[in-house]
mmCIF file of C-alpha atoms in Angstrom:
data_model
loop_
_atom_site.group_PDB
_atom_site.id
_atom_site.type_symbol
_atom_site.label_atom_id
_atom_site.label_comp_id
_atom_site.label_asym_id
_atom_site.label_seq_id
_atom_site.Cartn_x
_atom_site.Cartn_y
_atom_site.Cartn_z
ATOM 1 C CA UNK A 577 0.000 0.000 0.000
ATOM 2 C CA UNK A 578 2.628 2.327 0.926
ATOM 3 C CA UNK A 579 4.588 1.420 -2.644
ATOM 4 C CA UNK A 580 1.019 2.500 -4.600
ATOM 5 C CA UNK A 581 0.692 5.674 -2.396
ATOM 6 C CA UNK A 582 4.677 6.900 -2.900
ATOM 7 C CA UNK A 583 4.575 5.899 -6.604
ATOM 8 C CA UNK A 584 0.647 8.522 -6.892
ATOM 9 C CA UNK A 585 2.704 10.841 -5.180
ATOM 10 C CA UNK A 586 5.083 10.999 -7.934
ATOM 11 C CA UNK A 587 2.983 10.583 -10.576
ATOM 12 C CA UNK A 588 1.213 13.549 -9.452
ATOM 13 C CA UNK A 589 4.177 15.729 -8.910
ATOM 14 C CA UNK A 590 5.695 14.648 -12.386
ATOM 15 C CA UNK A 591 2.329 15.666 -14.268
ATOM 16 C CA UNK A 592 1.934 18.652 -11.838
ATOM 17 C CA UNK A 593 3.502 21.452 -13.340
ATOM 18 C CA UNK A 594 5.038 22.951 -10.256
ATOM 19 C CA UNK A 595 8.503 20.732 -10.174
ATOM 20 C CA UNK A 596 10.991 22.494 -7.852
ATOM 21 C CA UNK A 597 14.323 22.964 -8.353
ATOM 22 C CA UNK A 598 16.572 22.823 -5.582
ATOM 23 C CA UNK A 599 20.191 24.314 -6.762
ATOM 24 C CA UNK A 600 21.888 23.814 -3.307
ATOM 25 C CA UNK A 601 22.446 27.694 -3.272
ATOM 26 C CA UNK A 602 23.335 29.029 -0.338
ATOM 27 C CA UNK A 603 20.878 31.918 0.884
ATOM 28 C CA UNK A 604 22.124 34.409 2.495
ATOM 29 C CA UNK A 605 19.482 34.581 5.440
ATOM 30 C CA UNK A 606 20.664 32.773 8.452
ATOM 31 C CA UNK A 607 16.548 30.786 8.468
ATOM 32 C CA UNK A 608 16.812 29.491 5.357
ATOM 33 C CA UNK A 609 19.126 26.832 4.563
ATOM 34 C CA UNK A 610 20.426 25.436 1.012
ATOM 35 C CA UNK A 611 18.577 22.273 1.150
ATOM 36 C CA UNK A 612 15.021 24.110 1.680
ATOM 37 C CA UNK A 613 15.504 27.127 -0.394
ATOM 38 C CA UNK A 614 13.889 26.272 -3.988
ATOM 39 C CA UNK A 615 12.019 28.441 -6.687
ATOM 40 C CA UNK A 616 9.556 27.041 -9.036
ATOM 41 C CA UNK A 617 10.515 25.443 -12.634
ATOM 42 C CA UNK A 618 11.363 28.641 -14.438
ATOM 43 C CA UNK A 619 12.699 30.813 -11.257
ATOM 44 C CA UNK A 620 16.306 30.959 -10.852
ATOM 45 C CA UNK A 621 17.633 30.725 -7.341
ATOM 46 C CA UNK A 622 19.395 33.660 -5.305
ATOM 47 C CA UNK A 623 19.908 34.940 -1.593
ATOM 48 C CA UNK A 624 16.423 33.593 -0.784
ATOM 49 C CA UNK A 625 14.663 35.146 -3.651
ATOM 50 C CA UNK A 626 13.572 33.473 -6.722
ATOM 51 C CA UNK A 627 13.957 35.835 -10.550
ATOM 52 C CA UNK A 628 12.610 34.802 -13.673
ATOM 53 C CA UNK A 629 12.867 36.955 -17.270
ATOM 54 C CA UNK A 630 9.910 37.298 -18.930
ATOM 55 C CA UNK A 631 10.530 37.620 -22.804
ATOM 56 C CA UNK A 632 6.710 39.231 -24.028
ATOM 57 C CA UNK A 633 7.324 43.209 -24.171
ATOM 58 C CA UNK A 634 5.299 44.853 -22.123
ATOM 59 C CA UNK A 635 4.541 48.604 -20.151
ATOM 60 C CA UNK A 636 5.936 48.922 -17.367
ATOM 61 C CA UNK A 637 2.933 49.045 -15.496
ATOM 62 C CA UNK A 638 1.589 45.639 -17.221
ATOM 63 C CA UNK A 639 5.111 44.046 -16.182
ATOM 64 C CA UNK A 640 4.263 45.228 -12.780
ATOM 65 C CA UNK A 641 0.856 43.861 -13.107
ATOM 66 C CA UNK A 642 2.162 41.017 -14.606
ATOM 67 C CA UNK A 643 4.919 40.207 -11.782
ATOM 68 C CA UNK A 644 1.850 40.523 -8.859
ATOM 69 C CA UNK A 645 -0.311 38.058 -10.158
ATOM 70 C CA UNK A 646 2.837 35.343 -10.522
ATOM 71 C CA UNK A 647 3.527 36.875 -6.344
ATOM 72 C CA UNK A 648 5.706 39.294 -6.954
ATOM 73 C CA UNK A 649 7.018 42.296 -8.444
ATOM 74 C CA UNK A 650 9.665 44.085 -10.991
ATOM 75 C CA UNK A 651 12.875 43.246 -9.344
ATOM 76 C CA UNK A 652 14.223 45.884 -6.943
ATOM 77 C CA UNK A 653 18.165 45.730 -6.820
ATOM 78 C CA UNK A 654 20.012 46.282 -3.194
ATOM 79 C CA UNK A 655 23.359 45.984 -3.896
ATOM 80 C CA UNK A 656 26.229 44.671 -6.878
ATOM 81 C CA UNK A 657 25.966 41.056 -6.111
ATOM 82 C CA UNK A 658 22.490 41.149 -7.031
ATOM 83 C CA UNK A 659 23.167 43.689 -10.058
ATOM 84 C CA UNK A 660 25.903 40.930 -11.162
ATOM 85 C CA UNK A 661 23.441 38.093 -10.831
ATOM 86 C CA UNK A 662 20.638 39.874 -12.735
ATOM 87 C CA UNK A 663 23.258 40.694 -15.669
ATOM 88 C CA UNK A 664 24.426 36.897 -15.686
ATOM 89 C CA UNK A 665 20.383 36.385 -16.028
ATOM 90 C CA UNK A 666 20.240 39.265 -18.823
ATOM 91 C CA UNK A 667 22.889 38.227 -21.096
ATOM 92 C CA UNK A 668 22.776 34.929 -22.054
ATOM 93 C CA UNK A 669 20.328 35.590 -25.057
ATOM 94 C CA UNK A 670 23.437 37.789 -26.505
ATOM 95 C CA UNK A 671 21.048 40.253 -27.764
ATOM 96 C CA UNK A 672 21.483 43.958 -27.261
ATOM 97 C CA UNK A 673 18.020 44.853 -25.048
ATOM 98 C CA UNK A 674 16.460 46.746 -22.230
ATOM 99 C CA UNK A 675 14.445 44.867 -19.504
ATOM 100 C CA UNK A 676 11.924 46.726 -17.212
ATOM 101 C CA UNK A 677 12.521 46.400 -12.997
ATOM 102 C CA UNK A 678 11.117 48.041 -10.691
ATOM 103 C CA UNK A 679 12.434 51.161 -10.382
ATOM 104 C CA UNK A 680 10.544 54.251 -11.014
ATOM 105 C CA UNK A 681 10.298 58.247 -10.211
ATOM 106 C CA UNK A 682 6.849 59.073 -9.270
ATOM 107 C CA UNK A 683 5.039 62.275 -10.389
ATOM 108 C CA UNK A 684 5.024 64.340 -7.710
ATOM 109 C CA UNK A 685 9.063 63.383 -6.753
ATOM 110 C CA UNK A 686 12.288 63.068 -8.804
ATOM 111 C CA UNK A 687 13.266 60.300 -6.254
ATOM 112 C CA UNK A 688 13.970 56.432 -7.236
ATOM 113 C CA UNK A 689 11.589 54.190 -5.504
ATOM 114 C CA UNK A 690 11.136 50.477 -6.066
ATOM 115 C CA UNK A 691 7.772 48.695 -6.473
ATOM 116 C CA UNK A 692 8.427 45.979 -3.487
ATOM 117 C CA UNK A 693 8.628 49.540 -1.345
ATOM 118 C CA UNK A 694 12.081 48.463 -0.084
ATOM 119 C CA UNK A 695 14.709 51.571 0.179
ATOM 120 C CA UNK A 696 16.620 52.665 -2.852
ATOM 121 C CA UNK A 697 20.169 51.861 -1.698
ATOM 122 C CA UNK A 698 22.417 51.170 -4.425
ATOM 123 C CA UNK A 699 22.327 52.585 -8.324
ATOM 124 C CA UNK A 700 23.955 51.667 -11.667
ATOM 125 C CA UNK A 701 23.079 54.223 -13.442
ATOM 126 C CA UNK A 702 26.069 55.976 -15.767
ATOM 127 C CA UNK A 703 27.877 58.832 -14.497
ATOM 128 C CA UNK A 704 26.582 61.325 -16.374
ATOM 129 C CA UNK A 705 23.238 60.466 -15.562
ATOM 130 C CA UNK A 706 24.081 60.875 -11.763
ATOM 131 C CA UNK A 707 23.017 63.843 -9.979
ATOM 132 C CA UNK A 708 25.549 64.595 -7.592
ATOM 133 C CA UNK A 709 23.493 65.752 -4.657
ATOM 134 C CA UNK A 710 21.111 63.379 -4.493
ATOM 135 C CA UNK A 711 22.424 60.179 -6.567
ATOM 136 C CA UNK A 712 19.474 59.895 -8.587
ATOM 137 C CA UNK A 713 19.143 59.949 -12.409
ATOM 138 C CA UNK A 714 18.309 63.022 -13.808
ATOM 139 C CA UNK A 715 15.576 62.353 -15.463
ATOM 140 C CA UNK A 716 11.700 63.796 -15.749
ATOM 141 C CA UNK A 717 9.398 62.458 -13.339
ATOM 142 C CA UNK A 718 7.491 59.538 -14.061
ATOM 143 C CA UNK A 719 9.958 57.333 -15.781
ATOM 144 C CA UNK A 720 10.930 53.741 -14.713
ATOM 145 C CA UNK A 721 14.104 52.311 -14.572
ATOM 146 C CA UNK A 722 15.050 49.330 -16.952
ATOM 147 C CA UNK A 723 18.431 47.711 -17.591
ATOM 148 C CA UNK A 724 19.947 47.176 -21.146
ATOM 149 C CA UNK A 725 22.475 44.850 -22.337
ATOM 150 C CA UNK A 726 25.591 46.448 -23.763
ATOM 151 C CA UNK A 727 27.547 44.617 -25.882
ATOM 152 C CA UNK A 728 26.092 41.176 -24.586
ATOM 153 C CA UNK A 729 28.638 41.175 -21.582
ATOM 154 C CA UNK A 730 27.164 44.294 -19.404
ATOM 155 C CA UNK A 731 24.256 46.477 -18.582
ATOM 156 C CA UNK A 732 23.471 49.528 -17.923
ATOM 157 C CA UNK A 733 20.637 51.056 -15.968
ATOM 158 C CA UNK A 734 18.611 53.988 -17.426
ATOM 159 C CA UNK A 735 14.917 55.755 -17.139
ATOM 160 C CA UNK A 736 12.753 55.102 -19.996
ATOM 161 C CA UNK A 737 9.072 56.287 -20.968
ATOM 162 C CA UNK A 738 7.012 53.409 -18.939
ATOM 163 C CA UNK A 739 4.631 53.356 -21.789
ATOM 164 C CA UNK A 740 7.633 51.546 -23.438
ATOM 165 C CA UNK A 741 7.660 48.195 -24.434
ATOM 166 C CA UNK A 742 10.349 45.775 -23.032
ATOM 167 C CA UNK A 743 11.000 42.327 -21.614
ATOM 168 C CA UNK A 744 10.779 41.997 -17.857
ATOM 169 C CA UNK A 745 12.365 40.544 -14.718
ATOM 170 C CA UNK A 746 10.281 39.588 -11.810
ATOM 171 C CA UNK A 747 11.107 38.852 -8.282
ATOM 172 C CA UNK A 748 9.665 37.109 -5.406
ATOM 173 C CA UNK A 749 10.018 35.235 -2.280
ATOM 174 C CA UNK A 750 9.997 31.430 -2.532
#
């Protein structure tokens, strides 16, 4: 009996859908551990988040949309480790183009914010796009921030019209 109940279980996780990947990454949260931190088939793995690039252009605001109802949002980005990672993600299709996160100036503010709502600590933005005083991008209000592959080994981060169309990257807890 317990043979025909093991071998339904697997049957039903096989035609399921939802396989989970376990990549033995190491998060970098002290509660989670390698062996329990997975993402969904499609999510790659990293410091206890799970990313996945979605290809379909979009508006920024439908990527947004888009990234809630898969439970989460346009990637924020805290520091370079997680800049790195995201360009590693980024640049393995070789081609030359900009992908929405979620960073955005709001209306009423020339400030960065980040959809999740977490503080805007770190920036790759070029120089001369840097305000000096403030490290912001110096850009009109109401843009949001994508990143765009440069010569297929970097990116660059830069404010774009967020009725633009572009490929996305979405974030979430896992």
């Amino acid at each position: 009996m317990r043979i025909l109940l093991l071998f339904e279980l697997l049957i039903a996780i096989a035609f399921s859908g939802d396989v989970v990947v376990n990549c033995g990454l190491k998060s970098s949260s002290s509660d989670r551990h390698s062996e329990d931190f997975v993402c969904k088939n499609g999510w790659k793995p990293f410091e206890s988040h799970c990313y996945r690039l979605f290809y379909t252009p979009k508006s920024w605001s439908q990527a947004a949309d888009f990234c809630a109802l898969q439970g989460g949002h346009l990637t924020s980005i805290k520091d370079e480790k997680e800049n790195d990672f995201l360009k590693q993600l980024v640049t393995t299709t070789g081609q030359q183009i900009s992908h929405w996160i979620g960073g955005f100036t709001g209306v009423h503010s020339p400030d960065q914010r980040w959809t999740d709502g977490s503080e805007w600590q770190f920036s790759s933005f070029p120089m001369e796009m840097v305000n000096a005083t403030s490290g912001n991008a110096t850009m009109t209000s109401n843009r949001c921030t994508v990143v765009h592959v440069v010569l297929a080994t970097s990116i660059e981060w830069y404010n774009d019209h967020c009725g633009s169309e572009w490929p996305f990257i979405c974030k979430k807890n896992e």
